[in-house]
Amino acid sequence: MQLDSVFTALAHPARRAMLARLGRGEATVGELAEPLEMSLPAVTKHLKMLERAGLISRGKDAQWRPCKLETAPLEMAADWIENQRKIWEDRLDRLENYLHTLAEQEKKP
Amino acid sequence: MQLDSVFTALAHPARRAMLARLGRGEATVGELAEPLEMSLPAVTKHLKMLERAGLISRGKDAQWRPCKLETAPLEMAADWIENQRKIWEDRLDRLENYLHTLAEQEKKP
């Protein structure tokens, strides 16, 4: 299930920082590593998790292979949360309406 | 960082199913376990992860202790993705404007 790997990928601050950086444009592995104070192998490991989750793709230029953000899996994750929000907001609306009806009935003699 | 534990909690289908169920109203552990074809200890383990991430709270009634969805951490996760979306959409808008300007300049003699 892709949602599993997307949420797992989002569960680490370094990977979220990489995604945030790539949201501003393509970057090489070196550019992604620079602000992270992390070894290059550690960075590569995080990048592989992002790639497996479909959150980034790599360019084909053998030397640079710039990383690029793929937004579709993020949309999928946002949609899941958004669907839950609809369900709980509908429930709260119904509850509010019910309480309102009760209050109106109380007013009647 | 709470975002780490929230995204980790969301990365398993059973935990997402539990949250979806709780979005429709409070439920006991037994009610949550019923549709999951999972042992009660396994369900309890998932519930503990949800509780640690702040995604659910438990009632104080010693016997039933119904589980309740806490929406704030889900909002926090949605906000993170939403902020990223704003960044990449702004970038795409700027790129589109730039290409449009280029195309306009091409038209001029």
CSV table of C-alpha atoms in Angstrom, one decimal:
chain,number,residue,atom,x,y,z
A,1,MET,CA,0.0,0.0,0.0
A,2,GLN,CA,1.6,3.2,-1.1
A,3,LEU,CA,0.0,5.3,1.7
A,4,ASP,CA,2.1,3.2,4.2
A,5,SER,CA,5.4,4.0,2.6
A,6,VAL,CA,4.4,7.7,2.0
A,7,PHE,CA,3.5,8.2,5.7
A,8,THR,CA,6.6,6.3,6.8
A,9,ALA,CA,8.7,8.5,4.5
A,10,LEU,CA,7.2,11.6,6.1
A,11,ALA,CA,7.9,10.4,9.6
A,12,HIS,CA,11.5,11.7,9.7
A,13,PRO,CA,12.6,15.4,10.0
A,14,ALA,CA,15.5,15.0,7.5
A,15,ARG,CA,13.2,13.5,4.9
A,16,ARG,CA,10.6,16.3,5.4
A,17,ALA,CA,13.5,18.8,5.1
A,18,MET,CA,14.5,17.2,1.8
A,19,LEU,CA,11.0,17.3,0.5
A,20,ALA,CA,10.6,20.9,1.6
A,21,ARG,CA,13.9,21.8,-0.3
A,22,LEU,CA,12.7,20.0,-3.4
A,23,GLY,CA,9.4,21.8,-3.3
A,24,ARG,CA,11.5,24.9,-4.2
A,25,GLY,CA,13.1,23.2,-7.2
A,26,GLU,CA,15.3,20.3,-8.3
A,27,ALA,CA,18.5,19.6,-6.3
A,28,THR,CA,21.5,17.3,-6.4
A,29,VAL,CA,22.2,14.9,-3.6
A,30,GLY,CA,25.1,17.2,-2.5
A,31,GLU,CA,22.8,20.2,-2.3
A,32,LEU,CA,20.2,18.2,-0.3
A,33,ALA,CA,22.9,17.0,2.1
A,34,GLU,CA,24.5,20.4,2.7
A,35,PRO,CA,22.1,21.9,5.3
A,36,LEU,CA,21.5,18.5,7.0
A,37,GLU,CA,24.8,17.9,8.9
A,38,MET,CA,24.6,14.2,8.0
A,39,SER,CA,26.9,11.8,6.3
A,40,LEU,CA,26.4,11.2,2.5
A,41,PRO,CA,25.5,7.5,3.1
A,42,ALA,CA,22.8,8.6,5.6
A,43,VAL,CA,21.4,11.1,3.1
A,44,THR,CA,21.4,8.4,0.4
A,45,LYS,CA,19.5,6.1,2.6
A,46,HIS,CA,16.8,8.7,3.3
A,47,LEU,CA,16.6,9.5,-0.4
A,48,LYS,CA,16.1,5.8,-1.2
A,49,MET,CA,13.1,5.8,1.2
A,50,LEU,CA,11.7,8.9,-0.5
A,51,GLU,CA,12.2,7.3,-3.9
A,52,ARG,CA,10.6,4.0,-2.9
A,53,ALA,CA,7.5,5.9,-1.7
A,54,GLY,CA,7.4,7.6,-5.1
A,55,LEU,CA,7.9,11.0,-3.4
A,56,ILE,CA,11.0,11.9,-5.5
A,57,SER,CA,12.4,10.9,-8.9
A,58,ARG,CA,16.0,11.1,-10.1
A,59,GLY,CA,17.2,12.6,-13.3
A,60,LYS,CA,18.9,10.4,-15.9
A,61,ASP,CA,22.1,12.4,-16.3
A,62,ALA,CA,24.6,9.9,-14.9
A,63,GLN,CA,26.8,12.5,-13.2
A,64,TRP,CA,24.3,14.8,-11.5
A,65,ARG,CA,21.0,12.8,-11.3
A,66,PRO,CA,19.1,15.8,-9.8
A,67,CYS,CA,16.3,14.9,-7.4
A,68,LYS,CA,12.8,16.1,-8.2
A,69,LEU,CA,9.7,16.2,-6.0
A,70,GLU,CA,6.7,14.1,-7.1
A,71,THR,CA,3.6,15.7,-5.7
A,72,ALA,CA,1.0,12.9,-6.4
A,73,PRO,CA,1.8,10.8,-3.3
A,74,LEU,CA,1.7,13.9,-1.1
A,75,GLU,CA,-1.7,14.7,-2.6
A,76,MET,CA,-2.8,11.1,-1.8
A,77,ALA,CA,-1.7,11.5,1.9
A,78,ALA,CA,-3.5,14.9,2.1
A,79,ASP,CA,-6.6,13.4,0.6
A,80,TRP,CA,-6.7,10.6,3.2
A,81,ILE,CA,-6.6,13.1,6.1
A,82,GLU,CA,-9.1,15.4,4.3
A,83,ASN,CA,-11.6,12.5,3.9
A,84,GLN,CA,-11.3,11.8,7.6
A,85,ARG,CA,-11.9,15.5,8.4
A,86,LYS,CA,-15.1,15.3,6.3
A,87,ILE,CA,-16.3,12.3,8.3
A,88,TRP,CA,-15.7,13.9,11.8
A,89,GLU,CA,-17.0,17.3,10.8
A,90,ASP,CA,-20.2,15.8,9.4
A,91,ARG,CA,-20.6,14.0,12.7
A,92,LEU,CA,-20.0,17.1,14.8
A,93,ASP,CA,-22.5,19.0,12.5
A,94,ARG,CA,-25.1,16.3,13.1
A,95,LEU,CA,-24.5,16.4,16.9
A,96,GLU,CA,-24.8,20.2,16.9
A,97,ASN,CA,-28.1,20.1,15.0
A,98,TYR,CA,-29.4,17.4,17.4
A,99,LEU,CA,-28.5,19.5,20.4
A,100,HIS,CA,-30.1,22.6,18.8
A,101,THR,CA,-33.3,20.6,18.2
A,102,LEU,CA,-33.3,19.5,21.8
A,103,ALA,CA,-32.9,23.1,23.0
A,104,GLU,CA,-35.8,24.2,20.8
A,105,GLN,CA,-38.0,21.5,22.2
A,106,GLU,CA,-37.1,22.6,25.7
A,107,LYS,CA,-38.4,26.1,25.0
A,108,LYS,CA,-41.8,24.8,24.0
A,109,PRO,CA,-44.4,24.7,26.9
B,1,MET,CA,8.8,16.0,17.3
B,2,GLN,CA,5.1,15.1,17.3
B,3,LEU,CA,5.0,15.2,13.5
B,4,ASP,CA,7.3,12.2,13.4
B,5,SER,CA,5.1,10.1,15.7
B,6,VAL,CA,1.9,11.2,13.9
B,7,PHE,CA,3.2,10.2,10.5
B,8,THR,CA,4.5,7.0,11.9
B,9,ALA,CA,1.1,6.2,13.4
B,10,LEU,CA,-0.6,6.9,10.0
B,11,ALA,CA,1.8,4.5,8.2
B,12,HIS,CA,-0.2,1.3,9.0
B,13,PRO,CA,-3.5,0.3,7.5
B,14,ALA,CA,-4.9,-1.1,10.8
B,15,ARG,CA,-4.1,2.2,12.6
B,16,ARG,CA,-5.7,4.2,9.7
B,17,ALA,CA,-8.8,1.9,9.9
B,18,MET,CA,-9.0,2.6,13.7
B,19,LEU,CA,-8.8,6.4,13.2
B,20,ALA,CA,-11.4,6.2,10.4
B,21,ARG,CA,-13.7,4.2,12.8
B,22,LEU,CA,-13.2,6.7,15.6
B,23,GLY,CA,-14.0,9.6,13.2
B,24,ARG,CA,-17.5,8.3,13.2
B,25,GLY,CA,-17.7,8.2,17.0
B,26,GLU,CA,-16.1,6.9,20.2
B,27,ALA,CA,-15.5,3.1,20.4
B,28,THR,CA,-14.3,0.5,22.9
B,29,VAL,CA,-11.2,-1.5,22.2
B,30,GLY,CA,-13.4,-4.5,21.4
B,31,GLU,CA,-15.4,-2.5,18.9
B,32,LEU,CA,-12.2,-1.4,17.2
B,33,ALA,CA,-10.8,-4.9,17.1
B,34,GLU,CA,-13.9,-6.6,15.7
B,35,PRO,CA,-13.5,-5.7,12.0
B,36,LEU,CA,-9.7,-6.1,12.0
B,37,GLU,CA,-9.1,-9.8,12.2
B,38,MET,CA,-6.3,-9.2,14.7
B,39,SER,CA,-5.4,-10.4,18.2
B,40,LEU,CA,-6.4,-8.2,21.1
B,41,PRO,CA,-2.7,-7.7,22.1
B,42,ALA,CA,-1.9,-6.6,18.5
B,43,VAL,CA,-4.8,-4.1,18.6
B,44,THR,CA,-3.7,-2.8,22.0
B,45,LYS,CA,-0.2,-2.2,20.6
B,46,HIS,CA,-1.5,-0.2,17.7
B,47,LEU,CA,-3.8,1.8,20.1
B,48,LYS,CA,-0.7,2.6,22.2
B,49,MET,CA,1.1,4.1,19.2
B,50,LEU,CA,-2.0,6.2,18.3
B,51,GLU,CA,-2.2,7.3,21.9
B,52,ARG,CA,1.5,8.2,22.1
B,53,ALA,CA,1.1,10.3,18.9
B,54,GLY,CA,-1.8,12.1,20.6
B,55,LEU,CA,-4.2,10.9,17.9
B,56,ILE,CA,-6.6,9.2,20.4
B,57,SER,CA,-7.4,9.6,24.1
B,58,ARG,CA,-9.0,7.1,26.4
B,59,GLY,CA,-12.0,7.6,28.6
B,60,LYS,CA,-11.6,7.3,32.4
B,61,ASP,CA,-14.3,4.8,33.0
B,62,ALA,CA,-12.2,1.9,34.3
B,63,GLN,CA,-14.3,-0.8,32.7
B,64,TRP,CA,-14.9,0.6,29.2
B,65,ARG,CA,-12.3,3.3,28.6
B,66,PRO,CA,-13.8,4.2,25.2
B,67,CYS,CA,-11.3,5.6,22.6
B,68,LYS,CA,-11.9,9.0,21.2
B,69,LEU,CA,-10.3,10.6,18.1
B,70,GLU,CA,-8.1,13.7,18.8
B,71,THR,CA,-8.2,15.8,15.6
B,72,ALA,CA,-5.4,18.3,16.3
B,73,PRO,CA,-2.5,16.1,15.4
B,74,LEU,CA,-4.2,15.2,12.1
B,75,GLU,CA,-4.7,18.9,11.4
B,76,MET,CA,-1.0,19.4,12.1
B,77,ALA,CA,0.0,16.7,9.6
B,78,ALA,CA,-2.4,18.1,7.0
B,79,ASP,CA,-1.0,21.6,7.6
B,80,TRP,CA,2.6,20.4,6.9
B,81,ILE,CA,1.5,18.9,3.5
B,82,GLU,CA,-0.6,22.0,2.8
B,83,ASN,CA,2.4,24.3,3.4
B,84,GLN,CA,4.5,22.2,1.0
B,85,ARG,CA,1.8,22.4,-1.6
B,86,LYS,CA,1.8,26.3,-1.3
B,87,ILE,CA,5.6,26.3,-1.9
B,88,TRP,CA,5.5,24.1,-5.0
B,89,GLU,CA,2.4,25.7,-6.5
B,90,ASP,CA,3.9,29.2,-6.1
B,91,ARG,CA,7.0,27.9,-7.9
B,92,LEU,CA,5.0,26.4,-10.7
B,93,ASP,CA,3.0,29.7,-11.0
B,94,ARG,CA,6.2,31.7,-11.2
B,95,LEU,CA,7.6,29.3,-13.9
B,96,GLU,CA,4.3,29.6,-15.9
B,97,ASN,CA,4.5,33.4,-15.7
B,98,TYR,CA,8.1,33.4,-16.8
B,99,LEU,CA,7.3,31.1,-19.8
B,100,HIS,CA,4.3,33.3,-20.7
B,101,THR,CA,6.6,36.4,-20.6
B,102,LEU,CA,9.1,34.6,-22.9
B,103,ALA,CA,6.3,33.7,-25.3
B,104,GLU,CA,5.1,37.3,-25.4
B,105,GLN,CA,8.6,38.6,-26.1
B,106,GLU,CA,8.9,36.1,-29.0
B,107,LYS,CA,5.8,37.5,-30.6
B,108,LYS,CA,7.4,41.1,-30.7
B,109,PRO,CA,9.3,41.9,-33.9
